[in-house]
mmCIF file with all atom_site columns, C-alpha atoms in Angstrom:
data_model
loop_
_atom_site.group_PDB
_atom_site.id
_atom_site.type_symbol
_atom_site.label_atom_id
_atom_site.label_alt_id
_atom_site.label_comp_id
_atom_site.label_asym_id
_atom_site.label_entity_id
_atom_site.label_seq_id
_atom_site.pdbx_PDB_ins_code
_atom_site.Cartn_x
_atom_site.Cartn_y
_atom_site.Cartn_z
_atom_site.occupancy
_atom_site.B_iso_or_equiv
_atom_site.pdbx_formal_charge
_atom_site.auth_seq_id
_atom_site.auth_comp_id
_atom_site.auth_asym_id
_atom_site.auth_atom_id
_atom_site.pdbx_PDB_model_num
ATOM 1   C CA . UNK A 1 1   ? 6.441   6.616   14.267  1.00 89.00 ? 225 UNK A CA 1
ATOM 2   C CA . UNK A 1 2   ? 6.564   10.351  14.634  1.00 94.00 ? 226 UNK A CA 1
ATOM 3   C CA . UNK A 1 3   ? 10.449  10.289  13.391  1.00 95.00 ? 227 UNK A CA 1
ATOM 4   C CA . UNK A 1 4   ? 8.367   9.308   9.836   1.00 96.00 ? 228 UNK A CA 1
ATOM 5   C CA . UNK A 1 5   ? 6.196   11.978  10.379  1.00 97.00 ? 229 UNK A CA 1
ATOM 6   C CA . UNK A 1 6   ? 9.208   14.163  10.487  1.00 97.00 ? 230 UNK A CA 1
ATOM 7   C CA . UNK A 1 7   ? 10.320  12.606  7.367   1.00 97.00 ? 231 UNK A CA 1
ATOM 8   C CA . UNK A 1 8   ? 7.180   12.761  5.696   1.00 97.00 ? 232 UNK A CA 1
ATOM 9   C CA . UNK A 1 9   ? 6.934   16.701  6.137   1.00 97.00 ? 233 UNK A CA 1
ATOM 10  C CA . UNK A 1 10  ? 10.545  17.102  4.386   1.00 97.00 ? 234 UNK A CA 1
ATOM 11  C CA . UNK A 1 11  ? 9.676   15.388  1.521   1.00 97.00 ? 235 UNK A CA 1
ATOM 12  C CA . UNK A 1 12  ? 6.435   17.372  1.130   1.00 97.00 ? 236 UNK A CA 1
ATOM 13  C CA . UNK A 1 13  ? 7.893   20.642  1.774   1.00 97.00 ? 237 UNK A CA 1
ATOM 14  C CA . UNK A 1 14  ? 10.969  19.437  -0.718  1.00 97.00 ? 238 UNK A CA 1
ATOM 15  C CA . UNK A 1 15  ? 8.094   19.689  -3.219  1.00 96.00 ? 239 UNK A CA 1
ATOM 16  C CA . UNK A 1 16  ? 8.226   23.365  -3.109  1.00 95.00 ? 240 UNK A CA 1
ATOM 17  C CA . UNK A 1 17  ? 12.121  22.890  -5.172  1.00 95.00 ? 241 UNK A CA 1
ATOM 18  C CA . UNK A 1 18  ? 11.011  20.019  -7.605  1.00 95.00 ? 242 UNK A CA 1
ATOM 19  C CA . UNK A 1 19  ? 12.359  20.243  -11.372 1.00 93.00 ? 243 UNK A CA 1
ATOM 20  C CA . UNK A 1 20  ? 9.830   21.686  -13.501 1.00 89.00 ? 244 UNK A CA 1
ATOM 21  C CA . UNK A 1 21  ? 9.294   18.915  -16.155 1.00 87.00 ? 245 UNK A CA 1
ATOM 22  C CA . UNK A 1 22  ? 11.072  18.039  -19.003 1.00 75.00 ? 246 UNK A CA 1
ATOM 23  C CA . UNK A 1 23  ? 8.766   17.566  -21.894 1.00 69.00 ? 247 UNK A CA 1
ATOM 24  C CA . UNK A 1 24  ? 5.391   18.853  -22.019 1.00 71.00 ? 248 UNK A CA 1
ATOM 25  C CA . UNK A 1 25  ? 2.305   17.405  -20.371 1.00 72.00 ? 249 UNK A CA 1
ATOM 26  C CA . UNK A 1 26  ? 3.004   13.396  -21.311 1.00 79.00 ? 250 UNK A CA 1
ATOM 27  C CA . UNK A 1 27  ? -0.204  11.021  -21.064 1.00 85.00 ? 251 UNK A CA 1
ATOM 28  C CA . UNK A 1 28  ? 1.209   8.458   -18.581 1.00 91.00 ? 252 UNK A CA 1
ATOM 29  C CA . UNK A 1 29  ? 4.659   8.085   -16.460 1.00 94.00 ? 253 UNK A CA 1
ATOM 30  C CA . UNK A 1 30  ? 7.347   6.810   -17.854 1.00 94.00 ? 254 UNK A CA 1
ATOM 31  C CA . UNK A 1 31  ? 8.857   3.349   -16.422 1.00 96.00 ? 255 UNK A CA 1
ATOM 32  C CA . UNK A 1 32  ? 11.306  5.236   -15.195 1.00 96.00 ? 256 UNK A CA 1
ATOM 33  C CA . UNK A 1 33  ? 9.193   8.061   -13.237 1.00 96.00 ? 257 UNK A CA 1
ATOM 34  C CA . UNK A 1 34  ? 6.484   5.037   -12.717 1.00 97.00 ? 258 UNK A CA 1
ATOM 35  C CA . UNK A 1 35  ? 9.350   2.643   -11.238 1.00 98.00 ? 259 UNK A CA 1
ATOM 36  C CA . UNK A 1 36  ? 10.753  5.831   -8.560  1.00 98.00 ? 260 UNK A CA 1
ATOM 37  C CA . UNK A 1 37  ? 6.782   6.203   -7.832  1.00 98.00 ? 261 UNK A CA 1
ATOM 38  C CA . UNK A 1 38  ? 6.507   3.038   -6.955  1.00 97.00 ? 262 UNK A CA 1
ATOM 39  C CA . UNK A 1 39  ? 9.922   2.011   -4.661  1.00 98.00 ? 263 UNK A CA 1
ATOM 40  C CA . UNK A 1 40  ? 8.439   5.734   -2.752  1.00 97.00 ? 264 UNK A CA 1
ATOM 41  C CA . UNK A 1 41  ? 5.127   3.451   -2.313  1.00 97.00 ? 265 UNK A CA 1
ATOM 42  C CA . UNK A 1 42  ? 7.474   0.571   -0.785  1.00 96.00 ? 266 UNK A CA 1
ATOM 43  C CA . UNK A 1 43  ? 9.098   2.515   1.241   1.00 96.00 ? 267 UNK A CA 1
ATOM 44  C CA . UNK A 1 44  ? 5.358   4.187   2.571   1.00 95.00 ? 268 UNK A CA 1
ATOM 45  C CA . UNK A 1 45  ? 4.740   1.187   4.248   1.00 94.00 ? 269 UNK A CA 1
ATOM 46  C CA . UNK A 1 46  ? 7.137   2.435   6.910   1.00 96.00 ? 270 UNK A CA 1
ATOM 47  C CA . UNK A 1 47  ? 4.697   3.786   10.455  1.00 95.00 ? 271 UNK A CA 1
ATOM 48  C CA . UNK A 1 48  ? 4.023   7.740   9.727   1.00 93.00 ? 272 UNK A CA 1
ATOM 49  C CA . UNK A 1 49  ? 4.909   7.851   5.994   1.00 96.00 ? 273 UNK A CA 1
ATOM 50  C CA . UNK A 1 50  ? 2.566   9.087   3.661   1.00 95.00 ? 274 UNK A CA 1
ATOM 51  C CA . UNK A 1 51  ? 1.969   6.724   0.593   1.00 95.00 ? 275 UNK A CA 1
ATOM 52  C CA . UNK A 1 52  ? 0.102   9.707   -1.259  1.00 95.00 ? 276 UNK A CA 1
ATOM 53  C CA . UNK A 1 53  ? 2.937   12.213  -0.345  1.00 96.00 ? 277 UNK A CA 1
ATOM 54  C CA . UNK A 1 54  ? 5.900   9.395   -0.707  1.00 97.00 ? 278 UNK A CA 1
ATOM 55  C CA . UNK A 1 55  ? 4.638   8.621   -4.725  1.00 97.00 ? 279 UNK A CA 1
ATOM 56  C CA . UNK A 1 56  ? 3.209   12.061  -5.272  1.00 97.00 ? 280 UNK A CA 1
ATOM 57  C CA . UNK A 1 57  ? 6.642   13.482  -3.967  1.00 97.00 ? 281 UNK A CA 1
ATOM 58  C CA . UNK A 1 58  ? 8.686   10.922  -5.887  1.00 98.00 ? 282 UNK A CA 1
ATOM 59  C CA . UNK A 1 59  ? 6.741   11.731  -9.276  1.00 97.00 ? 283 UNK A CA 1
ATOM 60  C CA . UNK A 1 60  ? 7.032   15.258  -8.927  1.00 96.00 ? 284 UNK A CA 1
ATOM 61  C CA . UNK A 1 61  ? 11.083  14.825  -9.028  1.00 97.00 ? 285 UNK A CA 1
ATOM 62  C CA . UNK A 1 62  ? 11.225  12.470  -11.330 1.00 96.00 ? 286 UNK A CA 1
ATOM 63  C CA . UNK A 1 63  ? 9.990   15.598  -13.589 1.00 95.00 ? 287 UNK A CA 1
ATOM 64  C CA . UNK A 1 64  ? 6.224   14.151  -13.608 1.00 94.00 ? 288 UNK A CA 1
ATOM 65  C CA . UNK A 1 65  ? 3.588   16.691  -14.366 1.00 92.00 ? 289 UNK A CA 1
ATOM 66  C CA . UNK A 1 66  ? 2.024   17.609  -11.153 1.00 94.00 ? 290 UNK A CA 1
ATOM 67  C CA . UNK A 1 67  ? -1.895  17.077  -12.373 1.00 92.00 ? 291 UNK A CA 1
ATOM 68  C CA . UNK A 1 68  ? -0.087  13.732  -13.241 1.00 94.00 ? 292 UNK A CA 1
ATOM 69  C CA . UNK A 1 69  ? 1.821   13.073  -10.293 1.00 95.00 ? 293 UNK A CA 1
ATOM 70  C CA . UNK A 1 70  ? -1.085  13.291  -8.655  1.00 95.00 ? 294 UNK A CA 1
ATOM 71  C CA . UNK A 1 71  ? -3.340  11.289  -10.682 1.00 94.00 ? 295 UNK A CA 1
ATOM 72  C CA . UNK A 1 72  ? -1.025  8.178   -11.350 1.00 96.00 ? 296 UNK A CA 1
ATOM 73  C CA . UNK A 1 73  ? -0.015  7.661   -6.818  1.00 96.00 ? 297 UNK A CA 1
ATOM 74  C CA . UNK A 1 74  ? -4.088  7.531   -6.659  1.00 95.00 ? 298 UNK A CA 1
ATOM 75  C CA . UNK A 1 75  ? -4.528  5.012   -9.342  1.00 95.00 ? 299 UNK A CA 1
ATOM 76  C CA . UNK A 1 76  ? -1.580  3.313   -7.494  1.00 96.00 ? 300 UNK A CA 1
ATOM 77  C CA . UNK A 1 77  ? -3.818  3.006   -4.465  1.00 94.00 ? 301 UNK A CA 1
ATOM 78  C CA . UNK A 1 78  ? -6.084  1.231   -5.920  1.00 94.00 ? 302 UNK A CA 1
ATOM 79  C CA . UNK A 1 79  ? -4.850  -2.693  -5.679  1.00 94.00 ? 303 UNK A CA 1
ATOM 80  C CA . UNK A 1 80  ? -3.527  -1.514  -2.465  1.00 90.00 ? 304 UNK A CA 1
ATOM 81  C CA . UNK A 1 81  ? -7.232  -0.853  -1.453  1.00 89.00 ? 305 UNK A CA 1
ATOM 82  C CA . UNK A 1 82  ? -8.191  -3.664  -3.146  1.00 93.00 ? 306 UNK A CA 1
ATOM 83  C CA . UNK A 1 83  ? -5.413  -5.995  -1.628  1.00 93.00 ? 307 UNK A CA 1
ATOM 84  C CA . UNK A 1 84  ? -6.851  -5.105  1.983   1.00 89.00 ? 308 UNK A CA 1
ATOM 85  C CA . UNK A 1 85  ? -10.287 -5.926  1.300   1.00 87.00 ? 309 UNK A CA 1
ATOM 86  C CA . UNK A 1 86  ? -9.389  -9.476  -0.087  1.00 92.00 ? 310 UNK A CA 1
ATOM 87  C CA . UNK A 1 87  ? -7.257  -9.837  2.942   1.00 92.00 ? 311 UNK A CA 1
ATOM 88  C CA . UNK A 1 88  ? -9.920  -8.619  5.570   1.00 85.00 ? 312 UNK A CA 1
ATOM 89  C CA . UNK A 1 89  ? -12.994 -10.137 3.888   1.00 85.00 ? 313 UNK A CA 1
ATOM 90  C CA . UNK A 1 90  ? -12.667 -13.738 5.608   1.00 85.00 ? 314 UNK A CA 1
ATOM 91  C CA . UNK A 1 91  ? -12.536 -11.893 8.750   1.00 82.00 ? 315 UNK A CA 1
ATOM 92  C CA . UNK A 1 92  ? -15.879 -10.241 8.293   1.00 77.00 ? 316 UNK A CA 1
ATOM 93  C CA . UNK A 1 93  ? -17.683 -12.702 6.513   1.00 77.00 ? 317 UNK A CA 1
ATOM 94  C CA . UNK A 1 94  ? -17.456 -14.978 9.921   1.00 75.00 ? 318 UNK A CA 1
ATOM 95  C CA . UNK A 1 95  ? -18.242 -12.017 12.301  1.00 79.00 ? 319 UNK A CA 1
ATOM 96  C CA . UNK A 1 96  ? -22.295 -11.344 13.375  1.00 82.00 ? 320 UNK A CA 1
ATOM 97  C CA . UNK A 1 97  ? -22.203 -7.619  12.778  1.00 82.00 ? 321 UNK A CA 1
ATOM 98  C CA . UNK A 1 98  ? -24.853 -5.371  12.274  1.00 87.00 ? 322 UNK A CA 1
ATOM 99  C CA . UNK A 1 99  ? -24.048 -4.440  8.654   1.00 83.00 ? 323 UNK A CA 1
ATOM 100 C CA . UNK A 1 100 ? -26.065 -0.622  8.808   1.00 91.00 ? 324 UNK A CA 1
ATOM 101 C CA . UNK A 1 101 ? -23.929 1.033   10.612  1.00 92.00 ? 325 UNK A CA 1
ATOM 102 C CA . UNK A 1 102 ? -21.214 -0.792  8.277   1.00 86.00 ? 326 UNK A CA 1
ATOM 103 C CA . UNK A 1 103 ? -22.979 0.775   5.412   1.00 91.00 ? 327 UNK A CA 1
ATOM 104 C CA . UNK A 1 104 ? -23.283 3.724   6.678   1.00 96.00 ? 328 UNK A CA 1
ATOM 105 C CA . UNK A 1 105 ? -19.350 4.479   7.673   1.00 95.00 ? 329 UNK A CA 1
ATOM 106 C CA . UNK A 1 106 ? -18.415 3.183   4.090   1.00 91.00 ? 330 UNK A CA 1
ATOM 107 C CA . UNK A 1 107 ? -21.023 5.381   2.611   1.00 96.00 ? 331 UNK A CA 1
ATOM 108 C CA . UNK A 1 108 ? -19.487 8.464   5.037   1.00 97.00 ? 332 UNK A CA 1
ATOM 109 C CA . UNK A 1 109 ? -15.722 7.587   4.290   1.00 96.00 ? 333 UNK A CA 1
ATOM 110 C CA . UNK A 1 110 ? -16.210 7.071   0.849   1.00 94.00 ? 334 UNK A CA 1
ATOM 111 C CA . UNK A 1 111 ? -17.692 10.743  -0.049  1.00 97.00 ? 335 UNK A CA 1
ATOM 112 C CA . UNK A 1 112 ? -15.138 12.270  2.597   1.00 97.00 ? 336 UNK A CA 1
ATOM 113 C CA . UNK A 1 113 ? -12.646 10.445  0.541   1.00 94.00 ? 337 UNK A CA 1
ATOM 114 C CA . UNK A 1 114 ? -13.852 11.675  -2.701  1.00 95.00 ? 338 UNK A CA 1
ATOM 115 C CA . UNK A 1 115 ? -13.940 15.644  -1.652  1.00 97.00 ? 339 UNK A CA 1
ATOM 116 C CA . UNK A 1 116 ? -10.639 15.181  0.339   1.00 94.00 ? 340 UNK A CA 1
ATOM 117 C CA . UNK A 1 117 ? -9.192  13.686  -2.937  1.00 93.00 ? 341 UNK A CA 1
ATOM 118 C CA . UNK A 1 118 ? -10.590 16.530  -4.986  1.00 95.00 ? 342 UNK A CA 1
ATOM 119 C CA . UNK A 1 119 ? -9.057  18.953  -2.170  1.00 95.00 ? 343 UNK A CA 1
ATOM 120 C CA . UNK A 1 120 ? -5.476  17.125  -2.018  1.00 94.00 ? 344 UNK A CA 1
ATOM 121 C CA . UNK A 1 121 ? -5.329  17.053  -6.093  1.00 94.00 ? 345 UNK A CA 1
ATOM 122 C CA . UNK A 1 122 ? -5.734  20.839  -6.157  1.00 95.00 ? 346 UNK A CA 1
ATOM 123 C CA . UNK A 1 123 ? -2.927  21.669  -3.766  1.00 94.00 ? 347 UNK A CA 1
ATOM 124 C CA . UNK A 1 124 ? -0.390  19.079  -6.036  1.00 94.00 ? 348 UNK A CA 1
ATOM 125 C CA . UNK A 1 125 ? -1.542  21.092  -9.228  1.00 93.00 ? 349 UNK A CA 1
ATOM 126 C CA . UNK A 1 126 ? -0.923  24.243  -7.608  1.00 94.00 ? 350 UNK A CA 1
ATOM 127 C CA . UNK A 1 127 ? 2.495   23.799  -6.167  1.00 93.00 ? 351 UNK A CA 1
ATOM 128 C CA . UNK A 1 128 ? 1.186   23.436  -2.083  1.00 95.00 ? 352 UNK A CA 1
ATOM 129 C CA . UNK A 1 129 ? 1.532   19.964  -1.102  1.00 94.00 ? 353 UNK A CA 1
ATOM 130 C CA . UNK A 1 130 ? 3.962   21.402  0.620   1.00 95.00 ? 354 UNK A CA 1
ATOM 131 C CA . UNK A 1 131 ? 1.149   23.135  3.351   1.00 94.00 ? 355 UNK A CA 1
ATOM 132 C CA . UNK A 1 132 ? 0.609   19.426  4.714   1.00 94.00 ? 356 UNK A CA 1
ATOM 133 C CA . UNK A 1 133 ? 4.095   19.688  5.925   1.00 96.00 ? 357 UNK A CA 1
ATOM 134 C CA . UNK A 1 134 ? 3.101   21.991  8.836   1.00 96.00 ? 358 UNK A CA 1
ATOM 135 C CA . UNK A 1 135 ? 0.534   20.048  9.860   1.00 95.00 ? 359 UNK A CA 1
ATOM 136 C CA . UNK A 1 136 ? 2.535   16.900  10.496  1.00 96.00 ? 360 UNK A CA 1
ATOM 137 C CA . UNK A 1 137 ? 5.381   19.063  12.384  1.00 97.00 ? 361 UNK A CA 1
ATOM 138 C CA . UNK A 1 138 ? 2.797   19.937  14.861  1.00 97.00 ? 362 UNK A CA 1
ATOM 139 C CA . UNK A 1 139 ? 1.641   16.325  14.482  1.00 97.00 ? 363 UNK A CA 1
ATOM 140 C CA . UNK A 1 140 ? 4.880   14.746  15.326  1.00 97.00 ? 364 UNK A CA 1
ATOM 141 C CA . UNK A 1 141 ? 6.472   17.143  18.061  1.00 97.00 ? 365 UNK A CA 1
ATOM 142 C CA . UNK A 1 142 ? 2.867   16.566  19.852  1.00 97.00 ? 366 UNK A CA 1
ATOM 143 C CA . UNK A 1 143 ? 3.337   12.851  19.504  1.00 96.00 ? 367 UNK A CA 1
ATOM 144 C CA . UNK A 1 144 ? 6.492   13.166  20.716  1.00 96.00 ? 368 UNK A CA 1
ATOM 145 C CA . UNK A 1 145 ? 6.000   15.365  23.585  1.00 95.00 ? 369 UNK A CA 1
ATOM 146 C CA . UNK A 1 146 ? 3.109   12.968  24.763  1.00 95.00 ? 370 UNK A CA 1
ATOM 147 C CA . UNK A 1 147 ? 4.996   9.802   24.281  1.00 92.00 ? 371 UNK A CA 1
ATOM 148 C CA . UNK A 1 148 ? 8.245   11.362  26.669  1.00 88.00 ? 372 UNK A CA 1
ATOM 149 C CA . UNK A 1 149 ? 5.622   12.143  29.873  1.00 71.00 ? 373 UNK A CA 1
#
């Protein structure tokens, strides 16, 4: 809902104030930092929450390194990914589709990913997750503004 998308932008633009961390650049998350990373994931599956911003957010004040932060809520996307396609397979194993095109948007999405990725990483290293925070203010107020005609 757009209310999420309102929700959303505070916690990114709450990034700007996050605790530096406490110990130098650590290797992984601790449980701790890895368990408050996670419940943000939970609560991402809320309509309009960010899962990337939710964990990366969550990380980040749990005193994460940012280059971390970032790092660990992709590798947390992973059996999410990996849960939809084994949930969605049956469905397009029994459909006639013309697989090209199929190919081709997976080929498309998957590079867009990749240099999106690259982009999003940068702006958690260098302190401006928080810029994505405009965007979905405009995003939500327009959403909202449509939904009350």
């Amino acid at each position: 809902s757009a209310w999420f998308l309102y929700v959303t932008a505070i916690l990114l633009l709450a990034t700007r104030w996050a605790p530096k961390p406490r110990v130098e650049v650590a290797a992984s998350p601790t449980v701790s930092q890895a368990l408050a990373m996670g419940l943000a994931q939970a609560c991402a599956i809320l309509p309009g929450m960010s899962r990337s911003g939710s964990t990366i957010t969550a990380g980040l004040f749990a005193r994460l390194d940012r280059r971390l932060a970032g790092t660990f809520s992709f590798l947390m996307s992973i059996p999410v990914v990996l849960g939809a396609i084994i949930l969605k397979s049956p469905d397009l194993a029994g459909a006639d589709l013309d697989w090209a095109p199929l190919l081709v948007a997976f080929a498309a999405a998957f590079l867009v990913g990749i240099v999106a990725l690259r982009w999003l990483l940068r702006l958690v290293r260098h302190g401006r997750l928080w810029y994505f925070s405009i965007y979905l203010v405009i995003v939500a107020t327009a959403w909202l503004l449509y939904a009350g005609r």
